[in-house]
XYZ file of C-alpha atoms in Angstrom:
213
model
C 3.764 60.257 -40.094
C 1.649 57.447 -38.677
C 0.971 55.591 -41.901
C 1.547 56.565 -45.523
C -1.972 57.940 -46.014
C -0.682 61.239 -44.624
C 2.032 61.719 -47.242
C -0.212 63.376 -49.851
C -2.261 65.392 -47.307
C 1.054 66.682 -45.955
C 1.800 68.174 -49.393
C -1.400 70.181 -48.936
C -0.636 71.238 -45.364
C 3.013 72.222 -45.775
C 2.394 74.389 -48.845
C 4.323 72.224 -51.316
C 1.376 71.740 -53.672
C 0.466 75.426 -53.450
C 3.958 76.237 -54.768
C 3.406 73.957 -57.778
C 0.354 75.486 -59.492
C 1.181 73.934 -62.855
C 1.294 70.334 -61.601
C -1.866 68.467 -62.639
C -0.781 64.845 -62.074
C 1.416 63.137 -59.523
C 2.898 59.661 -59.265
C 3.160 58.276 -55.733
C 5.149 55.104 -55.025
C 6.851 53.231 -52.225
C 10.613 53.591 -52.060
C 10.961 49.789 -52.108
C 9.114 49.514 -55.456
C 12.428 49.969 -57.201
C 11.179 49.398 -60.767
C 8.629 52.240 -60.708
C 9.379 55.188 -62.981
C 7.523 57.996 -64.751
C 6.255 55.903 -67.645
C 4.509 58.227 -70.146
C 2.293 55.393 -71.440
C 0.910 54.727 -67.952
C 0.388 58.449 -67.374
C -1.498 58.625 -70.665
C -3.611 55.627 -69.660
C -4.480 57.327 -66.360
C -5.414 60.589 -68.097
C -7.506 58.816 -70.741
C -9.340 56.849 -68.055
C -10.365 60.037 -66.274
C -10.098 58.524 -62.786
C -9.068 60.314 -59.612
C -6.579 57.574 -58.711
C -5.063 54.806 -60.827
C -3.290 52.089 -58.851
C -0.727 49.739 -60.350
C -1.134 46.068 -59.418
C 0.873 43.003 -60.360
C 0.177 39.275 -60.310
C 0.712 37.907 -56.805
C 3.450 35.529 -55.756
C 3.768 33.676 -52.473
C 6.357 36.076 -51.073
C 4.159 39.151 -51.681
C 2.799 40.356 -48.363
C 0.411 43.283 -48.162
C -2.754 44.436 -49.831
C -4.482 43.040 -52.862
C -7.256 43.770 -55.336
C -10.671 42.469 -54.238
C -14.355 43.036 -54.878
C -16.153 44.257 -51.751
C -19.920 44.708 -51.945
C -19.668 44.736 -55.723
C -16.962 47.423 -55.802
C -13.374 46.675 -56.841
C -10.982 48.076 -54.256
C -7.679 47.424 -52.559
C -7.825 45.589 -49.247
C -4.920 45.592 -46.838
C -3.654 42.328 -45.397
C -4.253 43.865 -41.962
C -7.977 44.057 -42.770
C -8.342 40.385 -43.716
C -10.283 38.203 -41.270
C -7.640 35.462 -41.650
C -4.035 35.679 -42.766
C -4.461 32.976 -45.427
C -7.268 34.971 -47.121
C -4.646 37.380 -48.431
C -3.262 34.685 -50.747
C -6.660 34.136 -52.394
C -6.306 37.532 -54.107
C -4.845 37.284 -57.616
C -3.349 40.765 -57.812
C -0.895 42.398 -55.432
C -1.015 46.103 -54.646
C 2.289 47.733 -55.599
C 0.909 51.023 -54.150
C 2.212 53.004 -57.136
C -0.561 55.543 -57.735
C -1.236 58.029 -60.511
C -3.136 60.992 -59.072
C -5.294 63.640 -60.718
C -4.564 66.581 -58.398
C -7.696 68.571 -59.258
C -10.033 65.637 -58.642
C -8.239 64.676 -55.442
C -8.643 68.200 -54.073
C -12.390 67.849 -54.654
C -12.387 64.762 -52.419
C -11.013 66.957 -49.633
C -13.556 69.669 -50.422
C -10.805 72.006 -51.625
C -9.795 74.006 -54.672
C -6.401 75.315 -55.754
C -7.212 78.687 -54.215
C -7.993 77.028 -50.872
C -4.431 75.702 -50.577
C -3.377 79.074 -49.142
C -5.963 78.788 -46.350
C -4.291 76.604 -43.702
C -7.429 76.239 -41.584
C -9.584 75.134 -44.514
C -6.943 72.662 -45.673
C -6.618 71.170 -42.181
C -10.392 70.905 -41.859
C -10.721 69.137 -45.217
C -7.992 66.641 -44.340
C -9.505 65.882 -40.940
C -12.926 65.282 -42.519
C -11.531 62.638 -44.889
C -9.208 61.149 -42.241
C -12.209 60.587 -39.960
C -13.679 58.253 -42.607
C -10.481 56.248 -43.058
C -9.842 53.140 -40.957
C -6.992 53.148 -38.455
C -4.957 49.970 -38.040
C -3.286 49.076 -34.772
C -0.370 46.663 -35.039
C 1.640 45.188 -32.189
C 5.388 45.067 -32.742
C 8.525 44.536 -30.716
C 11.389 46.988 -30.362
C 14.742 45.766 -29.088
C 16.805 48.020 -26.829
C 20.450 47.052 -26.396
C 21.952 48.489 -23.255
C 25.456 47.131 -23.811
C 27.530 44.828 -21.624
C 25.481 41.842 -22.825
C 22.149 43.323 -21.753
C 19.106 43.955 -23.922
C 15.350 44.261 -23.502
C 12.451 43.728 -25.902
C 9.538 46.127 -25.498
C 6.057 45.607 -27.002
C 4.797 48.700 -28.836
C 1.543 49.626 -30.559
C 1.736 51.274 -33.983
C -1.234 53.269 -35.333
C -1.541 53.662 -39.107
C -3.813 54.995 -41.826
C -3.030 53.529 -45.242
C -3.300 55.164 -48.670
C -4.892 52.201 -50.450
C -8.061 52.589 -48.343
C -8.886 55.635 -50.477
C -10.296 53.087 -52.937
C -13.127 52.373 -50.470
C -14.491 55.936 -50.581
C -17.464 56.062 -52.983
C -16.609 59.534 -54.294
C -13.094 58.474 -55.306
C -13.043 57.098 -58.859
C -10.312 54.457 -58.649
C -8.973 52.306 -61.463
C -6.416 49.524 -61.497
C -3.681 48.818 -64.024
C -1.880 45.472 -64.235
C 1.844 46.103 -64.748
C 4.790 43.752 -65.333
C 6.371 42.100 -62.331
C 9.655 43.934 -62.859
C 7.880 47.269 -62.440
C 5.599 46.401 -59.530
C 7.716 44.129 -57.367
C 8.614 45.392 -53.895
C 11.843 44.512 -52.115
C 11.049 44.232 -48.405
C 13.560 41.605 -47.366
C 17.194 40.777 -48.153
C 16.129 37.222 -49.007
C 14.295 38.559 -52.092
C 17.433 39.917 -53.745
C 18.566 36.637 -55.299
C 15.231 36.042 -57.035
C 15.061 39.705 -58.055
C 18.440 39.321 -59.773
C 17.587 36.008 -61.446
C 14.164 36.917 -62.876
C 15.463 39.910 -64.809
C 14.094 42.620 -62.497
C 17.541 43.940 -61.655
C 18.401 44.220 -65.360
C 15.102 46.059 -65.909
C 16.023 48.681 -63.304
C 19.479 49.028 -64.853
C 17.867 49.643 -68.250
C 15.801 52.492 -66.733
C 18.977 54.081 -65.400
C 20.665 53.741 -68.791
């Protein structure tokens, strides 16, 4: 989909959530946040807090690129790097958004104007998703795609990518969002091969191995 905001709404549209009536909470995380796991203490903290969404954040380092925790008009929320007026403003934020999110399914359905029973009504589900999507910002990024034709020939084409991002849910006033600071080993994202050496040296790799054990 065009941006990871659609991942959870897709669970509503394709019937997956309707087939899981007993599931009350979900954990959503990026595949490159390799230290994230179903920690029962964090789930308990989310439940006790009573929020719709609980986002895990970690202290920022220079190599962390992406959103961060900020206060906008008096409200704490996650702000994407794409939304910053200047690139250097991103590094003024103390906490980095790992994107790992604990979700209260019942409260999230209310945001979309839906109930569990409504999940079997495809038209109502689609309407609820479109209503929320219309209030979410859309980011347009310019990227380059390389096409190799062979025989020493290649072209580079400029492309426009349109995205809606999950962290912008924290800007909606009806969404009760909370933020949990987690250890670096749990919240670090691996987006580049150059990060692997530091990830091995700072103990993060051993942490992931301990989860597997």
